[in-house]
XYZ file of C-alpha atoms in Angstrom:
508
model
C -55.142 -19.188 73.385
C -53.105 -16.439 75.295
C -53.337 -12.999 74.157
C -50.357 -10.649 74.042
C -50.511 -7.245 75.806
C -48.173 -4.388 75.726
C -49.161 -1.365 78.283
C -48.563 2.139 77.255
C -47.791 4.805 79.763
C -45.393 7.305 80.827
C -46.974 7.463 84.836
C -44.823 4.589 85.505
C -46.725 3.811 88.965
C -49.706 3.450 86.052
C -48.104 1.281 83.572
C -46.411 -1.099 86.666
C -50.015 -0.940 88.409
C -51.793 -2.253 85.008
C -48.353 -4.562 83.630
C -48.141 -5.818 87.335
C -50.763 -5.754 89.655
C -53.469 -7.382 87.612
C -54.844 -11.088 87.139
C -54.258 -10.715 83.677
C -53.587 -14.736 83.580
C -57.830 -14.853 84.548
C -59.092 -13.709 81.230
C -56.408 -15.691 78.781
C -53.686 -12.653 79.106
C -49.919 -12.181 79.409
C -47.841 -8.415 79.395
C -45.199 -9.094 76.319
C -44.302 -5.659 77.493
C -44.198 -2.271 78.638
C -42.858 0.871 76.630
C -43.149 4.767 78.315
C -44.132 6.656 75.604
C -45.204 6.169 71.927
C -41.950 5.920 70.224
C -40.803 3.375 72.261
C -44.116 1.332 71.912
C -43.761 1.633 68.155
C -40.523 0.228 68.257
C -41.150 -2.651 70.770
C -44.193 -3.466 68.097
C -41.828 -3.740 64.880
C -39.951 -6.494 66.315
C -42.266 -8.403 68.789
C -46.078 -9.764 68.619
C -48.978 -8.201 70.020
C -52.403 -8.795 69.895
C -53.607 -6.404 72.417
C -52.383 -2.500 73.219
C -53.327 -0.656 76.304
C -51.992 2.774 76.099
C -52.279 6.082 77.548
C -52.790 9.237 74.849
C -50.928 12.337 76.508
C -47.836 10.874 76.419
C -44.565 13.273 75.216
C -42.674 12.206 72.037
C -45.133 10.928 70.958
C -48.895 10.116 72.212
C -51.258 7.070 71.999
C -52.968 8.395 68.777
C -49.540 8.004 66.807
C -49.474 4.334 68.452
C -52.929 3.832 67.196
C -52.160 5.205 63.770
C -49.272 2.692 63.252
C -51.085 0.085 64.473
C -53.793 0.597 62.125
C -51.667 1.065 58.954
C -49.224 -1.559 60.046
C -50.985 -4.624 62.198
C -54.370 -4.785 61.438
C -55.563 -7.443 63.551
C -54.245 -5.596 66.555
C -56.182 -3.975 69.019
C -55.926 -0.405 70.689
C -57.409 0.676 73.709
C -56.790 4.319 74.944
C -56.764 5.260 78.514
C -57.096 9.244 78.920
C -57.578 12.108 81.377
C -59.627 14.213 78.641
C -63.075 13.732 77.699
C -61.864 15.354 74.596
C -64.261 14.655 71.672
C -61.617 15.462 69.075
C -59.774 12.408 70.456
C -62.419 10.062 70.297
C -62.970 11.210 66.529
C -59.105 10.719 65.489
C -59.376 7.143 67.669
C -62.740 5.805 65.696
C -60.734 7.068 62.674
C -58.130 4.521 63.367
C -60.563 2.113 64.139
C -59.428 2.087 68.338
C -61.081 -0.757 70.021
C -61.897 1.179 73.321
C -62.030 4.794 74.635
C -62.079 4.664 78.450
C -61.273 7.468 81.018
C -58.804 7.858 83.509
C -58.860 6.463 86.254
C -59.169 3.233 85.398
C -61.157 0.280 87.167
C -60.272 -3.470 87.254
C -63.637 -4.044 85.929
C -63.978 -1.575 82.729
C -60.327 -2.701 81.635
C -61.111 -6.142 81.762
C -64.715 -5.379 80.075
C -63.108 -3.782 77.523
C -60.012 -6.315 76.378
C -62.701 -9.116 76.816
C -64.318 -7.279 73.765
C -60.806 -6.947 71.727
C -60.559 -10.221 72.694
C -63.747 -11.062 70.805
C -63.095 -8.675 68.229
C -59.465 -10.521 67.781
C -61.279 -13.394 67.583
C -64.086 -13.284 65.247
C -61.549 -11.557 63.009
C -59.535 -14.654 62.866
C -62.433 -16.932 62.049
C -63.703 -14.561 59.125
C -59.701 -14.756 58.105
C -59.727 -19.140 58.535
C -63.115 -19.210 56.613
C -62.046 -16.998 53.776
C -58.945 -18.841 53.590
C -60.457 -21.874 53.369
C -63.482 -20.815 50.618
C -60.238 -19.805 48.869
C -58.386 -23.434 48.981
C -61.219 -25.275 47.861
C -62.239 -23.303 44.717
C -58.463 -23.543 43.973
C -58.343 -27.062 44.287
C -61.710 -27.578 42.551
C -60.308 -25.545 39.947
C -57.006 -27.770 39.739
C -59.340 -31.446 39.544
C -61.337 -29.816 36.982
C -57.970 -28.990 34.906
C -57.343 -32.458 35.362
C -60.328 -34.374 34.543
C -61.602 -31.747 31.796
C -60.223 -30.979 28.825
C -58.011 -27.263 28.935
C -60.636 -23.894 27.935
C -59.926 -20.660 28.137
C -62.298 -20.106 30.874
C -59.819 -22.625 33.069
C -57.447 -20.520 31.984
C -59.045 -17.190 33.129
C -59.416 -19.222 36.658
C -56.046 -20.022 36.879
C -55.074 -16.148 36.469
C -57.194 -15.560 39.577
C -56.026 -18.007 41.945
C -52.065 -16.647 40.637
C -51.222 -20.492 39.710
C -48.143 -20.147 37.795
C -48.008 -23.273 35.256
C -45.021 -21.710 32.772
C -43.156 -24.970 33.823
C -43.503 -27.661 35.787
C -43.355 -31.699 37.308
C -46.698 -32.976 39.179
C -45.863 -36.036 41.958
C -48.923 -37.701 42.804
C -48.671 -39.891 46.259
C -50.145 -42.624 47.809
C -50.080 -44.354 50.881
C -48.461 -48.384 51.064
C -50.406 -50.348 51.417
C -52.778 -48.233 49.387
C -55.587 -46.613 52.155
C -58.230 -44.347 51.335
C -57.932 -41.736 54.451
C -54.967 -39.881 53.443
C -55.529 -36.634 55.801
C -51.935 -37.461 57.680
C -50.512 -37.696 54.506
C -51.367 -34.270 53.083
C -50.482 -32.800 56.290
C -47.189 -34.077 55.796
C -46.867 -33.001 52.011
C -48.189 -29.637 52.639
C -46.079 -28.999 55.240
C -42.845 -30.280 53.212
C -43.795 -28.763 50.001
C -41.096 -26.089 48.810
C -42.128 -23.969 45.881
C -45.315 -26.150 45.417
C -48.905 -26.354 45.998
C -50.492 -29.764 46.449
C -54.309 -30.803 46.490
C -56.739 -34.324 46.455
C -57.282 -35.823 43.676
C -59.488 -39.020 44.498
C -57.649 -40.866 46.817
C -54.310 -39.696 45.731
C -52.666 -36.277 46.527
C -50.780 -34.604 43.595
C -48.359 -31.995 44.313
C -47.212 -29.418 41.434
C -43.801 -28.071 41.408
C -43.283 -25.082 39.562
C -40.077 -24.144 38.113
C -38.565 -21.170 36.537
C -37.679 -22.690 33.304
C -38.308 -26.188 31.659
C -35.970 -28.756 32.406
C -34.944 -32.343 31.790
C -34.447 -33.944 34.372
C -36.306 -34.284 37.776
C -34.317 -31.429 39.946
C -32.979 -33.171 42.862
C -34.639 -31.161 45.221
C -37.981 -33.069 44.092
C -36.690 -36.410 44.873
C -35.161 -34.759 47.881
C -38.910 -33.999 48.973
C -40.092 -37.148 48.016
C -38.042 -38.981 50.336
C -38.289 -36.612 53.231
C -42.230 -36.976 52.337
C -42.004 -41.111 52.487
C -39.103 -40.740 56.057
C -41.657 -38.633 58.026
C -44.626 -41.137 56.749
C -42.764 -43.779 58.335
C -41.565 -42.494 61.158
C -45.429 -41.083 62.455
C -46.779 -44.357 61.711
C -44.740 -46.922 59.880
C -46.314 -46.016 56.666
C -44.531 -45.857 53.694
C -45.629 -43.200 50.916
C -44.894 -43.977 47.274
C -44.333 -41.127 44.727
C -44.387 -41.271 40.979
C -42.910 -38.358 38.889
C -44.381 -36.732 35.648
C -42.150 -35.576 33.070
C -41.493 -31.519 33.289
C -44.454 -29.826 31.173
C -44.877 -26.161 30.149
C -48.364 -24.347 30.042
C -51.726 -24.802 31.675
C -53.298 -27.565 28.632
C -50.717 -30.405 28.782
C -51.354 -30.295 32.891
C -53.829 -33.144 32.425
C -51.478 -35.398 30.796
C -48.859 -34.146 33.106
C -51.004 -35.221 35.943
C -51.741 -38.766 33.976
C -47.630 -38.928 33.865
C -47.144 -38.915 37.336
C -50.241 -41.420 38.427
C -49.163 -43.891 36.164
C -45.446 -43.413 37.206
C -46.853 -44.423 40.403
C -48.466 -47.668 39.002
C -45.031 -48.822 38.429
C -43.759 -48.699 41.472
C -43.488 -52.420 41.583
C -40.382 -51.720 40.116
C -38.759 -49.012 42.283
C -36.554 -50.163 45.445
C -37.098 -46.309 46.544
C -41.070 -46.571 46.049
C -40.198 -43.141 43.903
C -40.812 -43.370 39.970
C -40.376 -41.151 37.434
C -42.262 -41.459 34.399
C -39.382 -41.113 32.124
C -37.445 -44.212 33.698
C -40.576 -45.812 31.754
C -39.852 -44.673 28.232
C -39.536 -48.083 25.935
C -43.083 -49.324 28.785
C -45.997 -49.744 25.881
C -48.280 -46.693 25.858
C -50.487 -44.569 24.819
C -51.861 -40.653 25.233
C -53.699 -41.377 28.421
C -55.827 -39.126 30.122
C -55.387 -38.146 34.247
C -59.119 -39.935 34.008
C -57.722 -43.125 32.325
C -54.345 -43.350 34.490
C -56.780 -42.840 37.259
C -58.743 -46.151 36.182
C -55.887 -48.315 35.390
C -54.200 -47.336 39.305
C -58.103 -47.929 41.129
C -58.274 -51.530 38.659
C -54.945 -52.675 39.928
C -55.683 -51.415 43.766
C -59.060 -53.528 43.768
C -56.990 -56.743 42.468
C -54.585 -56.258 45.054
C -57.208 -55.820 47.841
C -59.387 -58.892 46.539
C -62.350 -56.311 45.317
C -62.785 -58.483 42.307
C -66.088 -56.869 41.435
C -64.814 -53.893 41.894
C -62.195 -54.281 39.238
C -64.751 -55.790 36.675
C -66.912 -52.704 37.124
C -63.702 -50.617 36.148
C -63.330 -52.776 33.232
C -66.984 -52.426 32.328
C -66.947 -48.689 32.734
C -63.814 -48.365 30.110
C -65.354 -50.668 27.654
C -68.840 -48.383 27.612
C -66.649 -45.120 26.999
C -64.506 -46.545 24.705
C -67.758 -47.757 22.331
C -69.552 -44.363 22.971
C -66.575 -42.255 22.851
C -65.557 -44.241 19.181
C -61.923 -44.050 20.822
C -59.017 -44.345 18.497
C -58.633 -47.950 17.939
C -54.756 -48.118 18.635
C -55.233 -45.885 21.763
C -58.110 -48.470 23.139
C -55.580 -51.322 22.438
C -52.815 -49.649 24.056
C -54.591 -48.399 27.330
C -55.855 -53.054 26.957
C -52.339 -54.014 26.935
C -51.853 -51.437 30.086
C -54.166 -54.354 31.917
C -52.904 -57.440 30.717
C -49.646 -55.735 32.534
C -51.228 -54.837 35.569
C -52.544 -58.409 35.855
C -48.879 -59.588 35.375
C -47.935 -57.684 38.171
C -50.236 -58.262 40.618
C -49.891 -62.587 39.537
C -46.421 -61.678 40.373
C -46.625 -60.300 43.351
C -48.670 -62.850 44.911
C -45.979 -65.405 43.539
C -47.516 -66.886 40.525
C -47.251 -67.133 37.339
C -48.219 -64.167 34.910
C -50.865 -64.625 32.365
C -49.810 -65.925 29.226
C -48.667 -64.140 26.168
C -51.179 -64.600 23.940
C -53.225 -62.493 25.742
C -51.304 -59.719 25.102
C -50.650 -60.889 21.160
C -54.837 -60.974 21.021
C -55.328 -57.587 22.415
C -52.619 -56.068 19.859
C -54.065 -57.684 17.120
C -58.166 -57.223 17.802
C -60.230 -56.530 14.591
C -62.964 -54.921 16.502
C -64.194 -53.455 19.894
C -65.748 -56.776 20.728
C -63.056 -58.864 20.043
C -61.441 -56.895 22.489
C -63.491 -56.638 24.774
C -63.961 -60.757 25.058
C -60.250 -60.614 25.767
C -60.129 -57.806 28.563
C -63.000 -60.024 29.964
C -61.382 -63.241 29.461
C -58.120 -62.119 31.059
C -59.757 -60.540 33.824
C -61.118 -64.134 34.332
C -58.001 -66.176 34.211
C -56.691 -63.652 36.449
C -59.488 -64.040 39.244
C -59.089 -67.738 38.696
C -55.583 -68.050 39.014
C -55.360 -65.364 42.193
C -57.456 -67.607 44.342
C -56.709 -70.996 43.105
C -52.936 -69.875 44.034
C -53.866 -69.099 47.352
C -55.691 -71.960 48.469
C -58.173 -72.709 51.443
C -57.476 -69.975 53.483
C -58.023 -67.061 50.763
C -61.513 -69.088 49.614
C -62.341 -67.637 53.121
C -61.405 -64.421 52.486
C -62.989 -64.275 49.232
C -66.137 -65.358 50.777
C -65.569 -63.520 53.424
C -65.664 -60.478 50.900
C -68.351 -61.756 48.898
C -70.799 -61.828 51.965
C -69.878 -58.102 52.637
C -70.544 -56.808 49.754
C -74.242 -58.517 49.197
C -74.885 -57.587 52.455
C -73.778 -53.873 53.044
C -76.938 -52.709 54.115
C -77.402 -55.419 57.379
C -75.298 -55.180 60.661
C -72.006 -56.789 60.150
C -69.838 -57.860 62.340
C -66.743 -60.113 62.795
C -69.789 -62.549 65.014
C -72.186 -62.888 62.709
C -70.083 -62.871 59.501
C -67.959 -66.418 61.235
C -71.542 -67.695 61.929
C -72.804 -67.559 58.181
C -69.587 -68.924 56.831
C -69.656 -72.000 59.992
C -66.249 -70.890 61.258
C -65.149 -69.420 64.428
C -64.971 -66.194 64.703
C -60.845 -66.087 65.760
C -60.167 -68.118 63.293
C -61.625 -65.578 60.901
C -60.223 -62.418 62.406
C -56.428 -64.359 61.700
C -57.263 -65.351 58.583
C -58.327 -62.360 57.361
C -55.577 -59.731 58.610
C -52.987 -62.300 57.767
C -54.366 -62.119 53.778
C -55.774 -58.686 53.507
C -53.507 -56.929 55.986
C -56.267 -55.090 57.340
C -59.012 -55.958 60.190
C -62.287 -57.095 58.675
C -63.972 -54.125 60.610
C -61.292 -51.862 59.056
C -62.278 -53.525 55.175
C -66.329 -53.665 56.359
C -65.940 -49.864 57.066
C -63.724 -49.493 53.789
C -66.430 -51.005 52.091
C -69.060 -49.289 53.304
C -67.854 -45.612 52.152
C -66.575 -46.806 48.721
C -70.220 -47.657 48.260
C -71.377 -44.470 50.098
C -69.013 -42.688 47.461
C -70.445 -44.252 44.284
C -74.256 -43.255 45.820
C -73.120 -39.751 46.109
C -71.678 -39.242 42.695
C -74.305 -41.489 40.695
C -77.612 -40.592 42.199
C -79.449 -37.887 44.137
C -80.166 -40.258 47.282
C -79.873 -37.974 50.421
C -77.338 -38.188 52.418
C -79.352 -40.062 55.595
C -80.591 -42.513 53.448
C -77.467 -43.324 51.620
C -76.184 -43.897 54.911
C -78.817 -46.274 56.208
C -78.287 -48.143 52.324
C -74.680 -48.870 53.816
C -75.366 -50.205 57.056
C -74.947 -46.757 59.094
C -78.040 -46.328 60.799
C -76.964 -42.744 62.824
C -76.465 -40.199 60.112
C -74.004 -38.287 62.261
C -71.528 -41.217 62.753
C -71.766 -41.843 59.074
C -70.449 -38.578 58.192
C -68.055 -38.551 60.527
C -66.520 -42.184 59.535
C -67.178 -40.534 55.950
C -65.099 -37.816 56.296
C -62.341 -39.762 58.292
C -61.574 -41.848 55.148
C -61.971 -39.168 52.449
C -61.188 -35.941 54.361
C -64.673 -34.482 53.228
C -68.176 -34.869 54.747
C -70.930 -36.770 52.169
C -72.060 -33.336 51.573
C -68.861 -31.246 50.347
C -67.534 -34.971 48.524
C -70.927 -34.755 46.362
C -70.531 -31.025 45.493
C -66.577 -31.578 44.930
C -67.128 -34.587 42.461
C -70.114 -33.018 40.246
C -69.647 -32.674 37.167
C -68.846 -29.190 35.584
C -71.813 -27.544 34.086
């Protein structure tokens, strides 16, 4: 970090001696410039940077106090240090009034200058930090207050919230992103939207990153501006790292309450995807697609369902399925809504069949679902389908994904033990090459990449479901040095364990 000086003088054999003659380049310094009396010092600082003044107070026109007056009312994180003649009390009372960094008298040492713009330099310094930490307090609660609003239901104490953090949400769209293939360390990627955003603000939201775009007044149609952003979004993705970013669209909404379903809109936009050349979706494009009045919560199952098919996390995706079923029975859901968000998985299911070049499930499963008498009826069909599909999705594959799937199997039962590529071939009586292939060709992903993967999905579900501390939840997934854990935690959620428990409790 180089600090910017400007020296103050009108002796110019003083200011040359101090701009000129001194190793400012020793203590992390460079002269922007040099001005020979106040007015001209005032001017130079209206149209350059400076983080540092050195100036002399007798000066004609006018003196160093007047430069330490405008500096004050003008650039507050800029220091002043005044170099004087006069042991003058007065001035030191006028210079502590504009909050002047150093009072030192003519003539001036090496030693005392440099002593005293070390200490604006820490002043400069610590200033900044208090600035980055309160900026950064700041961005949190706003983005905790902006899952909340899409998680909760809308209250008027959300609404108070949103007043305080200035979020304007008259009107409208939400875009939620992901990466392709779907990855849960998505730090590069909100760099990237953050940086590209235009009239927008954009925050996590699991392992997604939804961007709000606010508008003026409501309107139709996706401005093309949006999609403009989109694509720049996905081209810079791509060109970093060969990544490709898919977007999906809500429809435009006005006022804070329908931002939920706006934010539902736009994830399961993204869900269908399969069936955008451009990776970009829009939720309208969708219209005559079955559904229902889902919930950000529900669009947010039905994406992490068809993400755990297409990754082989079979278990995963009947836990999903388990957890809907339970709220549906507790919450006594709307029967036609349950059914609707059902036949969203039967096509899910199709799609990821498809994509792995076989043969969707068969209609009735979708004619059962739409004409279930009861929850449990419905429920033995979800479970049924979900069955077939497993089934079907390995027995398509053949030898090879068996190995993955066992592969999988074995990491999963046995989280907590050291695994490794080694010992993993040596259960499963394979070599350990053979497995490494096998594997990336199938999952497109190292095994150590999917062991670690794992590992901090599990970590995750610990953290939100249970009070286990943080050092033991890491030894429970096979990390036995607390500090790497965190720091492999936070590389694939962009939060330590610690901040990821406080950001996903529930609101009291």
């Amino acid at each position: 970090m180089i600090f910017q000086l400007l020296i103050v003088d009108d002796e110019a054999t003083m200011r040359k001696g101090i701009a000129n003659f001194m190793d400012w380049k020793a203590i992390g310094c460079e002269v922007a410039g040099t001005a020979s009396d106040g007015l001209e010092a005032i001017k130079f600082l209206q149209h350059h940077h400076v983080d540092i003044v050195i100036t002399d107070i007798k000066m004609p026109e006018a003196d160093g106090l007047a430069v330490a007056k405008f500096v004050f009312e003008n650039m507050p994180e800029t220091k002043v240090i005044l170099l004087t003649g006069y042991a003058d009390f007065k001035y030191a009372q006028t210079a502590i009034q504009y909050n002047v960094s150093d009072f030192i008298l003519k003539p001036t040492n090496k030693k005392d200058l440099f002593s005293s713009v070390k200490a604006a330099q820490q002043k400069i310094i610590a200033a900044r930090k208090h600035t980055s930490l309160a900026e950064e307090e700041f961005t949190f609660l706003k983005d905790q207050l902006l899952q909340e609003l899409t998680a909760g239901p809308f209250s008027l104490e959300l609404a108070e919230r949103l007043k305080q953090f200035q979020l304007p949400l008259h009107h409208y769209f939400t875009v939620a992103f992901r990466l392709v293939p779907f990855e849960h360390d998505i730090s590069s990627l909100k760099k990237i939207i953050a940086e590209e955003k235009q009239n927008a603000y954009c925050y996590r939201y699991d392992n997604l990153m939804i961007a709000i775009h606010f508008l003026e007044q409501h309107c139709q149609t996706v401005p093309s501006y949006i999609l403009d952003s989109c694509k720049e979004i996905a081209a810079i993705a791509f060109a970093l790292d060969s990544r490709q970013v898919a977007a999906g669209i809500s429809l435009c909404h006005s006022g804070a309450a329908s931002f939920s379903a706006a934010v539902s809109e736009s994830i399961h936009a993204l869900t269908l995807n399969f069936y955008s050349e451009s990776n970009i979706a829009v939720f309208s494009d969708f219209a005559n697609y079955e559904m229902c009045d889902l919930t950000a919560e529900n669009s947010l199952e039905l994406f992490q369902f068809e993400n755990s098919l297409n990754n082989w996390l079979f278990d995963d995706a009947s836990c999903i399925l388990n957890h809907m079923m339970a709220k549906f029975k507790s919450n006594f859901v709307n029967s036609q809504d349950a059914k609707n968000i059902c036949a969203q998985i039967y096509y899910i299911c199709c799609r990821v069949l498809i994509k792995k070049e076989n043969s969707p499930p068969e209609a009735v499963f979708l004619d059962r679902i739409r004409h279930s008498s009861d929850i449990f009826t419905l429920e033995e069909t979800i479970y049924q389908l979900m069955a077939y599909t497993k089934d079907h999705f390995i027995r398509a594959m053949g030898n090879q994904n068996r190995l993955v799937e066992n592969t999988i199997k074995y990491v999963h039962e046995n989280l907590s033990s050291p695994l490794s590529l080694e010992n993993i071939a040596e259960h499963l009586h394979i070599s350990s090459s053979h497995l490494s292939r096998t594997f990336k060709k199938n999952c497109n992903e190292s095994l150590t990449e999917f062991i670690n993967r794992t590992r901090i999905e599990k970590a995750k579900d610990y953290l939100i479901h249970s009070d286990i501390l943080s050092y033991e939840i890491a030894e429970l997934v096979g990390y036995n040095d607390p500090a790497y854990f965190s720091s492999i935690f936070k590389k694939y959620t962009g939060l330590s364990p610690t901040d990821f428990r406080q950001q996903s409790a529930p609101n009291k």
